[in-house]
Amino acid sequence: MTAHNILHSETEIRARVDAVAQEIARAPLKPDFAVAILAGAFVFAADILRALAREGLSLPIEFLWLRSYADKRTGGEISVLVGPTEKIHARTVLLIDGVLDGGHTLAKAKELLLNAEAAAIITVVAVDKLRADAVLKADRALFAGTTGFLIGYGMDDAGTARGLPYIAAID
């Protein structure tokens, strides 16, 4: 595996997941459905949904499967492999993703959900890089301003490192 620097430990992630779940559960607009973007959000989605359930907010979930990288590090056209179902119609959706870089994947997911007539969309990401040129900003993020090519906690390097329990940047 490529050398990497741990940016956010397993303990830090757990604490932030719990804090963000509390924020979501206490907000005036609460989600009543969750949609996670595959493949990068699957680890975070499991953690945030369990934390929300501990806060008394147990959500049904479905998945969007979008592919946004032509190769491991360069952005490409976003392909929709699996889109939303009719179950999100008129629902307030918690849209979950792993990392918000340029925001194109999250923007495409929001567009798909709005076209499927979601009532409202609340976005949450594990990492928002806070790029000035991002096409949108997440409503909530575990970590903001993290830079570099990220691996772990669902994020990968050409299919590897998704299972790491921490978030790291590749050297």
Coordinates of N, CA, C and O in Angstrom, one line a residue:
M1 N 0.8 -1.2 0.0 CA 0.0 0.0 0.0 C 0.9 1.2 0.0 O 2.0 1.3 0.6
T2 N 0.4 2.3 -0.6 CA 1.1 3.6 -0.7 C 1.2 4.1 0.7 O 0.3 4.0 1.5
A3 N 2.4 4.8 1.0 CA 2.5 5.4 2.3 C 1.5 6.5 2.5 O 1.0 7.2 1.6
H4 N 1.0 6.6 3.8 CA 0.0 7.6 4.0 C 0.1 8.2 5.4 O 0.7 7.6 6.3
N5 N -0.5 9.4 5.6 CA -0.5 10.0 6.9 C -1.9 10.0 7.5 O -2.9 10.5 6.8
I6 N -2.1 9.6 8.7 CA -3.4 9.6 9.3 C -3.8 11.0 9.7 O -3.1 11.7 10.4
L7 N -5.0 11.4 9.2 CA -5.5 12.8 9.4 C -6.5 12.8 10.5 O -6.6 13.7 11.3
H8 N -7.4 11.8 10.5 CA -8.5 11.7 11.5 C -8.6 10.2 12.0 O -8.8 9.3 11.2
S9 N -8.3 10.1 13.3 CA -8.3 8.7 13.9 C -9.7 8.1 14.0 O -10.7 8.8 14.0
E10 N -9.7 6.8 14.3 CA -11.0 6.1 14.6 C -11.7 6.8 15.7 O -12.9 7.0 15.7
T11 N -11.0 7.2 16.8 CA -11.6 7.8 17.9 C -12.2 9.2 17.6 O -13.3 9.5 18.0
E12 N -11.5 10.0 16.8 CA -12.0 11.3 16.4 C -13.2 11.1 15.5 O -14.2 11.9 15.7
I13 N -13.2 10.2 14.6 CA -14.3 9.9 13.7 C -15.6 9.5 14.5 O -16.6 10.1 14.3
R14 N -15.4 8.6 15.5 CA -16.5 8.2 16.3 C -17.1 9.4 17.1 O -18.4 9.6 17.1
A15 N -16.3 10.2 17.6 CA -16.8 11.4 18.4 C -17.6 12.4 17.5 O -18.6 12.9 17.8
R16 N -17.0 12.6 16.3 CA -17.7 13.5 15.3 C -19.0 12.9 14.8 O -20.0 13.7 14.6
V17 N -19.0 11.6 14.5 CA -20.2 11.0 14.1 C -21.3 11.2 15.1 O -22.5 11.6 14.8
D18 N -21.0 11.0 16.4 CA -22.0 11.2 17.4 C -22.5 12.6 17.5 O -23.7 12.9 17.7
A19 N -21.5 13.5 17.4 CA -21.9 15.0 17.5 C -22.8 15.4 16.3 O -23.8 16.1 16.5
V20 N -22.4 15.0 15.1 CA -23.2 15.4 13.9 C -24.6 14.7 14.0 O -25.6 15.3 13.6
A21 N -24.7 13.5 14.5 CA -26.0 12.8 14.6 C -26.9 13.6 15.6 O -28.1 13.7 15.3
Q22 N -26.3 14.1 16.7 CA -27.1 14.9 17.6 C -27.6 16.1 16.9 O -28.7 16.5 17.1
E23 N -26.7 16.8 16.1 CA -27.1 18.0 15.4 C -28.3 17.7 14.5 O -29.2 18.5 14.5
I24 N -28.2 16.7 13.7 CA -29.2 16.3 12.8 C -30.5 16.0 13.5 O -31.6 16.5 13.1
A25 N -30.5 15.2 14.6 CA -31.6 14.8 15.3 C -32.3 16.0 16.0 O -33.5 15.9 16.3
R26 N -31.6 17.0 16.4 CA -32.1 18.2 17.1 C -32.5 19.3 16.2 O -33.0 20.3 16.6
A27 N -32.2 19.2 14.9 CA -32.5 20.3 13.9 C -34.0 20.4 13.7 O -34.7 19.4 13.8
P28 N -34.5 21.6 13.4 CA -35.9 21.8 13.1 C -36.4 20.9 11.9 O -37.5 20.3 12.0
L29 N -35.6 20.8 10.9 CA -36.0 19.9 9.7 C -35.3 18.6 9.9 O -34.1 18.5 9.8
K30 N -36.1 17.6 10.2 CA -35.5 16.2 10.4 C -35.7 15.4 9.1 O -36.8 15.4 8.6
P31 N -34.7 14.6 8.8 CA -34.9 13.6 7.7 C -35.8 12.5 8.1 O -35.9 12.1 9.3
D32 N -36.5 12.0 7.1 CA -37.3 10.8 7.4 C -36.9 9.6 6.4 O -37.6 8.6 6.4
F33 N -35.8 9.8 5.7 CA -35.3 8.8 4.8 C -33.8 9.1 4.6 O -33.4 10.3 4.6
A34 N -33.0 8.1 4.4 CA -31.6 8.3 4.1 C -31.3 7.7 2.7 O -31.8 6.6 2.3
V35 N -30.4 8.4 2.0 CA -29.8 7.9 0.8 C -28.3 8.0 0.8 O -27.8 9.1 1.0
A36 N -27.6 6.9 0.7 CA -26.1 7.0 0.7 C -25.6 6.8 -0.8 O -26.2 6.0 -1.5
I37 N -24.5 7.5 -1.1 CA -23.9 7.3 -2.4 C -22.8 6.3 -2.3 O -21.9 6.4 -1.5
L38 N -23.0 5.3 -3.1 CA -22.0 4.2 -3.2 C -20.9 4.6 -4.2 O -21.1 5.3 -5.1
A39 N -19.7 4.2 -4.0 CA -19.3 3.2 -2.9 C -18.7 3.9 -1.7 O -18.6 3.4 -0.6
G40 N -18.3 5.2 -1.9 CA -17.5 5.9 -0.9 C -18.2 6.2 0.4 O -17.5 6.3 1.5
A41 N -19.5 6.2 0.5 CA -20.2 6.6 1.7 C -20.7 5.4 2.5 O -21.3 5.6 3.6
F42 N -20.4 4.2 2.1 CA -21.1 3.0 2.8 C -20.6 2.9 4.3 O -21.4 2.6 5.1
V43 N -19.4 3.2 4.6 CA -18.9 3.1 6.0 C -19.5 4.2 6.8 O -20.1 3.9 7.9
F44 N -19.4 5.4 6.3 CA -19.9 6.6 7.0 C -21.4 6.4 7.2 O -22.0 6.7 8.3
A45 N -22.1 6.0 6.2 CA -23.6 5.8 6.2 C -24.0 4.8 7.4 O -24.9 5.1 8.1
A46 N -23.3 3.7 7.5 CA -23.6 2.8 8.5 C -23.4 3.4 9.9 O -24.2 3.3 10.8
D47 N -22.3 4.2 10.1 CA -22.0 4.8 11.4 C -23.0 5.9 11.7 O -23.5 6.0 12.8
I48 N -23.3 6.8 10.7 CA -24.2 7.9 11.0 C -25.7 7.4 11.3 O -26.4 7.9 12.1
L49 N -26.1 6.3 10.5 CA -27.4 5.8 10.8 C -27.6 5.2 12.1 O -28.6 5.3 12.8
R50 N -26.5 4.5 12.6 CA -26.6 3.9 13.9 C -26.6 5.0 15.0 O -27.3 4.9 16.0
A51 N -25.8 6.0 14.8 CA -25.7 7.1 15.7 C -27.1 7.9 15.8 O -27.6 8.3 16.8
L52 N -27.7 8.0 14.6 CA -29.0 8.7 14.6 C -30.1 7.8 15.3 O -30.9 8.3 16.0
A53 N -30.0 6.5 15.1 CA -30.9 5.6 15.8 C -30.7 5.7 17.3 O -31.7 5.7 18.1
R54 N -29.5 5.9 17.8 CA -29.3 6.1 19.2 C -29.9 7.4 19.7 O -30.2 7.6 20.9
E55 N -30.1 8.4 18.8 CA -30.7 9.6 19.1 C -32.2 9.6 18.9 O -32.9 10.6 19.0
G56 N -32.8 8.4 18.6 CA -34.2 8.2 18.4 C -34.7 8.5 17.0 O -35.9 8.6 16.8
L57 N -33.8 8.6 16.0 CA -34.2 8.9 14.6 C -33.7 7.7 13.8 O -32.6 7.7 13.3
S58 N -34.5 6.7 13.6 CA -34.2 5.5 12.9 C -34.8 5.7 11.5 O -36.0 5.8 11.3
L59 N -33.9 5.7 10.5 CA -34.3 6.0 9.1 C -34.2 4.8 8.2 O -33.2 4.1 8.2
P60 N -35.1 4.6 7.3 CA -35.0 3.7 6.2 C -33.9 4.2 5.2 O -33.7 5.4 5.2
I61 N -33.2 3.3 4.5 CA -32.1 3.7 3.6 C -32.2 3.1 2.3 O -32.6 1.9 2.2
E62 N -31.8 3.8 1.3 CA -31.5 3.3 0.0 C -30.2 3.8 -0.5 O -29.6 4.7 0.2
F63 N -29.8 3.4 -1.7 CA -28.5 3.7 -2.2 C -28.5 4.3 -3.6 O -29.3 3.7 -4.4
L64 N -27.7 5.3 -3.9 CA -27.5 5.7 -5.2 C -26.1 5.2 -5.5 O -25.2 5.2 -4.7
W65 N -25.9 4.7 -6.7 CA -24.6 4.2 -7.1 C -24.1 5.1 -8.2 O -24.6 5.0 -9.4
L66 N -23.2 6.0 -7.9 CA -22.6 6.9 -8.9 C -21.2 6.7 -9.0 O -20.5 6.4 -8.1
R67 N -20.7 6.8 -10.2 CA -19.2 6.6 -10.5 C -18.7 7.9 -11.0 O -19.2 8.4 -12.1
S68 N -17.7 8.5 -10.3 CA -17.3 9.9 -10.8 C -15.8 9.9 -11.2 O -15.4 11.0 -11.5
Y69 N -15.1 8.9 -11.1 CA -13.7 8.9 -11.4 C -13.4 8.0 -12.6 O -13.6 6.8 -12.5
A70 N -12.8 8.6 -13.6 CA -12.4 7.8 -14.8 C -11.2 6.9 -14.5 O -11.1 5.8 -14.9
D71 N -10.3 7.4 -13.7 CA -9.3 6.6 -13.1 C -9.1 7.0 -11.6 O -10.0 7.7 -11.1
K72 N -8.1 6.5 -11.0 CA -8.1 6.7 -9.5 C -8.0 8.1 -9.0 O -8.4 8.4 -7.9
R73 N -7.5 9.0 -9.8 CA -7.3 10.4 -9.2 C -7.8 11.5 -10.0 O -7.6 12.7 -9.6
T74 N -8.3 11.3 -11.2 CA -8.8 12.4 -12.0 C -10.3 12.3 -12.2 O -10.8 11.2 -12.4
G75 N -10.9 13.4 -12.0 CA -12.4 13.5 -12.2 C -12.8 13.2 -13.6 O -12.1 13.4 -14.5
G76 N -13.9 12.6 -13.7 CA -14.5 12.3 -15.0 C -16.0 12.6 -15.0 O -16.5 13.1 -14.1
E77 N -16.6 12.1 -16.1 CA -18.1 12.3 -16.1 C -18.7 11.4 -15.1 O -18.2 10.3 -14.8
I78 N -19.8 11.8 -14.5 CA -20.5 11.1 -13.5 C -21.5 10.1 -14.2 O -22.4 10.6 -14.9
S79 N -21.4 8.9 -13.9 CA -22.3 7.9 -14.4 C -23.2 7.4 -13.3 O -22.8 7.3 -12.2
V80 N -24.5 7.2 -13.7 CA -25.5 6.8 -12.7 C -25.7 5.3 -13.0 O -26.2 4.9 -14.0
L81 N -25.2 4.5 -12.0 CA -25.3 3.0 -12.1 C -26.6 2.5 -11.5 O -27.2 1.6 -12.0
V82 N -27.0 3.2 -10.4 CA -28.3 2.9 -9.8 C -28.8 4.2 -9.3 O -28.2 4.9 -8.5
G83 N -30.0 4.6 -9.7 CA -30.7 5.8 -9.3 C -31.7 5.7 -8.2 O -31.8 4.6 -7.7
P84 N -32.3 6.8 -7.9 CA -33.3 6.7 -6.8 C -34.6 6.0 -7.2 O -34.9 5.8 -8.4
T85 N -35.3 5.5 -6.2 CA -36.6 4.8 -6.4 C -37.7 5.7 -6.0 O -37.5 6.8 -5.5
E86 N -38.9 5.2 -6.3 CA -40.1 6.0 -5.9 C -40.3 6.2 -4.4 O -41.0 7.1 -4.0
K87 N -39.5 5.5 -3.6 CA -39.7 5.5 -2.2 C -39.3 6.9 -1.6 O -39.7 7.2 -0.5
I88 N -38.5 7.7 -2.3 CA -38.1 9.0 -1.8 C -39.1 10.1 -2.1 O -38.9 11.2 -1.6
H89 N -40.1 9.8 -2.9 CA -41.1 10.8 -3.3 C -41.7 11.4 -2.0 O -42.1 10.7 -1.1
A90 N -41.7 12.8 -1.9 CA -42.2 13.6 -0.9 C -41.6 13.3 0.5 O -42.1 13.6 1.5
R91 N -40.3 12.8 0.5 CA -39.6 12.5 1.7 C -38.5 13.6 1.9 O -38.0 14.2 1.0
T92 N -38.2 13.8 3.2 CA -37.0 14.7 3.5 C -35.9 13.7 3.6 O -35.8 12.9 4.5
V93 N -34.9 13.8 2.7 CA -33.9 12.9 2.5 C -32.6 13.4 3.1 O -32.1 14.5 2.9
L94 N -31.9 12.5 3.9 CA -30.6 12.7 4.4 C -29.7 12.1 3.3 O -29.6 10.9 3.2
L95 N -29.0 12.9 2.6 CA -28.1 12.5 1.5 C -26.7 12.3 2.1 O -26.1 13.3 2.5
I96 N -26.1 11.1 2.0 CA -24.8 10.8 2.7 C -23.8 10.5 1.7 O -24.0 9.7 0.8
D97 N -22.6 11.2 1.8 CA -21.5 10.9 0.9 C -20.2 10.9 1.8 O -20.2 11.4 2.9
G98 N -19.1 10.4 1.2 CA -17.9 10.3 1.9 C -17.1 11.6 1.9 O -16.8 12.1 2.9
V99 N -16.8 12.0 0.7 CA -15.9 13.2 0.6 C -16.6 14.2 -0.4 O -17.0 13.8 -1.5
L100 N -16.6 15.5 -0.1 CA -17.0 16.5 -1.0 C -15.8 17.2 -1.4 O -15.1 18.0 -0.7
D101 N -15.4 17.0 -2.7 CA -14.2 17.6 -3.3 C -14.7 18.8 -4.1 O -14.8 19.9 -3.6
G102 N -15.0 18.5 -5.4 CA -15.5 19.6 -6.2 C -17.0 19.7 -6.1 O -17.6 20.7 -6.6
G103 N -17.7 18.7 -5.5 CA -19.1 18.7 -5.3 C -20.0 18.2 -6.4 O -21.2 18.2 -6.3
H104 N -19.3 17.8 -7.5 CA -20.1 17.3 -8.7 C -20.9 16.1 -8.4 O -22.1 16.0 -8.9
T105 N -20.4 15.1 -7.7 CA -21.1 13.9 -7.4 C -22.3 14.2 -6.5 O -23.4 13.8 -6.7
L106 N -22.1 15.0 -5.4 CA -23.2 15.4 -4.5 C -24.3 16.2 -5.3 O -25.5 16.0 -5.1
A107 N -23.8 17.1 -6.1 CA -24.8 17.9 -6.9 C -25.6 17.0 -7.9 O -26.8 17.2 -8.0
K108 N -25.0 16.0 -8.5 CA -25.7 15.1 -9.3 C -26.7 14.2 -8.5 O -27.8 14.0 -8.9
A109 N -26.3 13.8 -7.3 CA -27.2 13.0 -6.5 C -28.4 13.9 -6.1 O -29.5 13.4 -6.1
K110 N -28.1 15.2 -5.7 CA -29.2 16.1 -5.3 C -30.2 16.2 -6.5 O -31.4 16.2 -6.4
E111 N -29.6 16.4 -7.7 CA -30.5 16.6 -8.9 C -31.3 15.3 -9.1 O -32.5 15.5 -9.4
L112 N -30.8 14.2 -9.0 CA -31.5 12.9 -9.1 C -32.7 12.8 -8.1 O -33.8 12.5 -8.5
L113 N -32.4 13.2 -6.9 CA -33.4 13.1 -5.8 C -34.5 14.2 -6.0 O -35.7 13.9 -5.8
L114 N -34.1 15.4 -6.5 CA -35.1 16.4 -6.7 C -36.0 16.0 -7.9 O -37.2 16.2 -7.9
N115 N -35.4 15.4 -8.9 CA -36.1 14.9 -10.1 C -37.1 13.8 -9.7 O -38.1 13.6 -10.4
A116 N -36.8 13.1 -8.7 CA -37.6 12.0 -8.2 C -38.6 12.5 -7.1 O -39.3 11.8 -6.4
E117 N -38.6 13.8 -7.0 CA -39.6 14.6 -6.1 C -39.4 14.4 -4.6 O -40.4 14.3 -3.9
A118 N -38.1 14.4 -4.2 CA -37.9 14.4 -2.7 C -38.4 15.8 -2.3 O -38.3 16.8 -3.0
A119 N -39.0 15.8 -1.1 CA -39.5 17.1 -0.5 C -38.4 18.1 -0.1 O -38.5 19.3 -0.3
A120 N -37.3 17.5 0.5 CA -36.2 18.3 0.9 C -35.0 17.4 1.0 O -35.1 16.2 1.1
I121 N -33.8 18.0 0.9 CA -32.6 17.2 0.9 C -31.6 17.9 1.9 O -31.3 19.1 1.8
I122 N -31.1 17.1 2.9 CA -30.1 17.5 3.8 C -28.9 16.7 3.5 O -28.9 15.5 3.5
T123 N -27.8 17.4 3.3 CA -26.5 16.7 2.9 C -25.6 16.6 4.1 O -25.4 17.5 4.9
V124 N -25.0 15.5 4.2 CA -23.9 15.2 5.2 C -22.8 14.4 4.6 O -23.1 13.5 3.9
V125 N -21.6 14.8 4.9 CA -20.4 14.2 4.3 C -19.4 13.9 5.4 O -19.4 14.6 6.5
A126 N -18.6 12.9 5.2 CA -17.5 12.7 6.2 C -16.5 13.8 6.1 O -16.1 14.3 7.2
V127 N -16.1 14.2 4.9 CA -15.1 15.2 4.7 C -15.6 16.2 3.7 O -15.9 15.8 2.6
D128 N -15.6 17.5 4.1 CA -15.8 18.6 3.1 C -14.5 19.3 3.0 O -14.0 19.9 3.9
K129 N -13.9 19.2 1.8 CA -12.6 19.8 1.6 C -12.6 21.3 1.5 O -11.6 22.0 1.5
L130 N -13.8 21.9 1.5 CA -14.0 23.4 1.4 C -13.3 24.0 0.3 O -12.7 25.1 0.4
R131 N -13.3 23.4 -0.9 CA -12.7 24.0 -2.0 C -13.5 25.2 -2.5 O -14.7 25.2 -2.5
A132 N -12.8 26.3 -2.8 CA -13.5 27.5 -3.3 C -14.2 27.3 -4.5 O -15.3 28.0 -4.8
D133 N -13.8 26.4 -5.4 CA -14.5 26.1 -6.7 C -15.5 25.0 -6.6 O -16.1 24.6 -7.6
A134 N -15.8 24.5 -5.4 CA -16.9 23.5 -5.2 C -18.2 24.0 -5.7 O -18.5 25.2 -5.4
V135 N -19.0 23.2 -6.3 CA -20.3 23.6 -6.9 C -21.4 23.7 -5.8 O -22.4 24.2 -6.0
L136 N -21.1 23.1 -4.6 CA -22.0 23.2 -3.5 C -21.3 23.0 -2.2 O -20.2 22.5 -2.2
K137 N -22.0 23.3 -1.1 CA -21.4 23.0 0.2 C -22.3 22.1 0.9 O -23.5 22.1 0.8
A138 N -21.8 21.2 1.7 CA -22.6 20.2 2.5 C -23.2 21.0 3.7 O -22.7 21.9 4.2
D139 N -24.4 20.5 4.0 CA -25.1 21.0 5.2 C -24.3 20.7 6.5 O -24.3 21.5 7.4
R140 N -23.8 19.5 6.5 CA -23.0 19.0 7.7 C -21.8 18.2 7.2 O -21.9 17.5 6.2
A141 N -20.8 18.3 8.0 CA -19.6 17.5 7.7 C -18.9 17.1 9.0 O -18.9 17.8 10.0
L142 N -18.4 15.8 9.0 CA -17.6 15.4 10.2 C -16.3 16.3 10.3 O -16.0 16.8 11.4
F143 N -15.7 16.5 9.2 CA -14.4 17.3 9.1 C -14.5 18.2 7.9 O -14.9 17.8 6.9
A144 N -13.9 19.4 8.1 CA -13.9 20.4 7.0 C -12.5 20.9 6.9 O -11.8 21.1 7.8
G145 N -12.2 21.2 5.6 CA -10.9 21.7 5.3 C -9.8 20.7 5.1 O -8.6 21.1 4.9
T146 N -10.1 19.4 5.2 CA -9.1 18.4 5.0 C -8.6 18.4 3.6 O -9.5 18.5 2.7
T147 N -7.4 18.3 3.3 CA -6.9 18.3 2.0 C -6.1 17.0 1.6 O -5.8 16.2 2.5
G148 N -5.8 16.9 0.4 CA -5.0 15.7 -0.1 C -5.9 14.7 -0.7 O -7.2 14.8 -0.7
F149 N -5.3 13.6 -1.2 CA -6.1 12.5 -1.8 C -6.3 11.6 -0.6 O -5.4 11.1 0.0
L150 N -7.6 11.3 -0.3 CA -8.0 10.7 1.0 C -8.3 9.2 0.8 O -8.9 8.8 -0.3
I151 N -7.9 8.4 1.8 CA -8.2 7.0 1.8 C -8.8 6.6 3.2 O -8.6 7.4 4.1
G152 N -9.4 5.5 3.2 CA -9.9 5.0 4.5 C -11.3 5.4 4.8 O -11.8 6.3 4.1
Y153 N -12.0 4.8 5.7 CA -13.3 5.1 6.1 C -14.3 5.2 4.9 O -15.1 6.0 4.8
G154 N -14.0 4.2 4.0 CA -14.9 4.1 2.8 C -14.3 4.7 1.5 O -14.7 4.4 0.4
M155 N -13.3 5.6 1.7 CA -12.6 6.2 0.5 C -11.5 5.3 0.1 O -10.8 4.7 0.9
D156 N -11.2 5.3 -1.2 CA -10.3 4.3 -1.7 C -9.2 4.9 -2.6 O -9.3 6.0 -3.1
D157 N -8.2 4.1 -2.9 CA -7.1 4.4 -3.8 C -7.2 3.2 -4.8 O -6.7 2.1 -4.5
A158 N -7.9 3.4 -5.9 CA -8.0 2.4 -7.0 C -8.6 1.1 -6.4 O -8.1 0.0 -6.7
G159 N -9.6 1.2 -5.5 CA -10.2 0.1 -5.0 C -9.7 -0.5 -3.7 O -10.2 -1.4 -3.1
T160 N -8.5 0.1 -3.2 CA -8.0 -0.4 -2.0 C -8.1 0.6 -0.9 O -8.3 1.8 -1.1
A161 N -8.0 0.2 0.3 CA -7.9 1.0 1.6 C -9.3 1.5 2.1 O -9.3 2.2 3.0
R162 N -10.4 1.1 1.5 CA -11.7 1.5 1.9 C -12.0 1.1 3.4 O -12.7 1.7 4.1
G163 N -11.5 -0.1 3.8 CA -11.7 -0.6 5.1 C -10.9 -0.1 6.2 O -11.1 -0.5 7.4
L164 N -10.0 0.8 5.9 CA -9.2 1.4 7.0 C -10.1 2.1 8.0 O -11.0 2.8 7.6
P165 N -9.9 2.0 9.3 CA -10.8 2.6 10.3 C -10.6 4.1 10.5 O -11.2 4.7 11.4
Y166 N -9.7 4.7 9.8 CA -9.3 6.1 9.9 C -9.3 6.7 8.6 O -9.4 6.1 7.5
I167 N -9.2 8.1 8.6 CA -9.0 8.8 7.3 C -7.6 9.3 7.2 O -7.0 9.8 8.1
A168 N -7.0 9.0 6.0 CA -5.6 9.3 5.8 C -5.4 10.0 4.4 O -6.3 9.9 3.6
A169 N -4.3 10.7 4.3 CA -4.0 11.3 3.0 C -2.8 10.5 2.5 O -1.9 10.1 3.2
I170 N -2.8 10.3 1.2 CA -1.7 9.6 0.5 C -0.6 10.5 0.3 O -0.8 11.7 -0.2
D171 N 0.7 10.1 0.6 CA 1.9 10.9 0.4 C 2.2 11.0 -1.1 O 1.9 10.1 -1.9

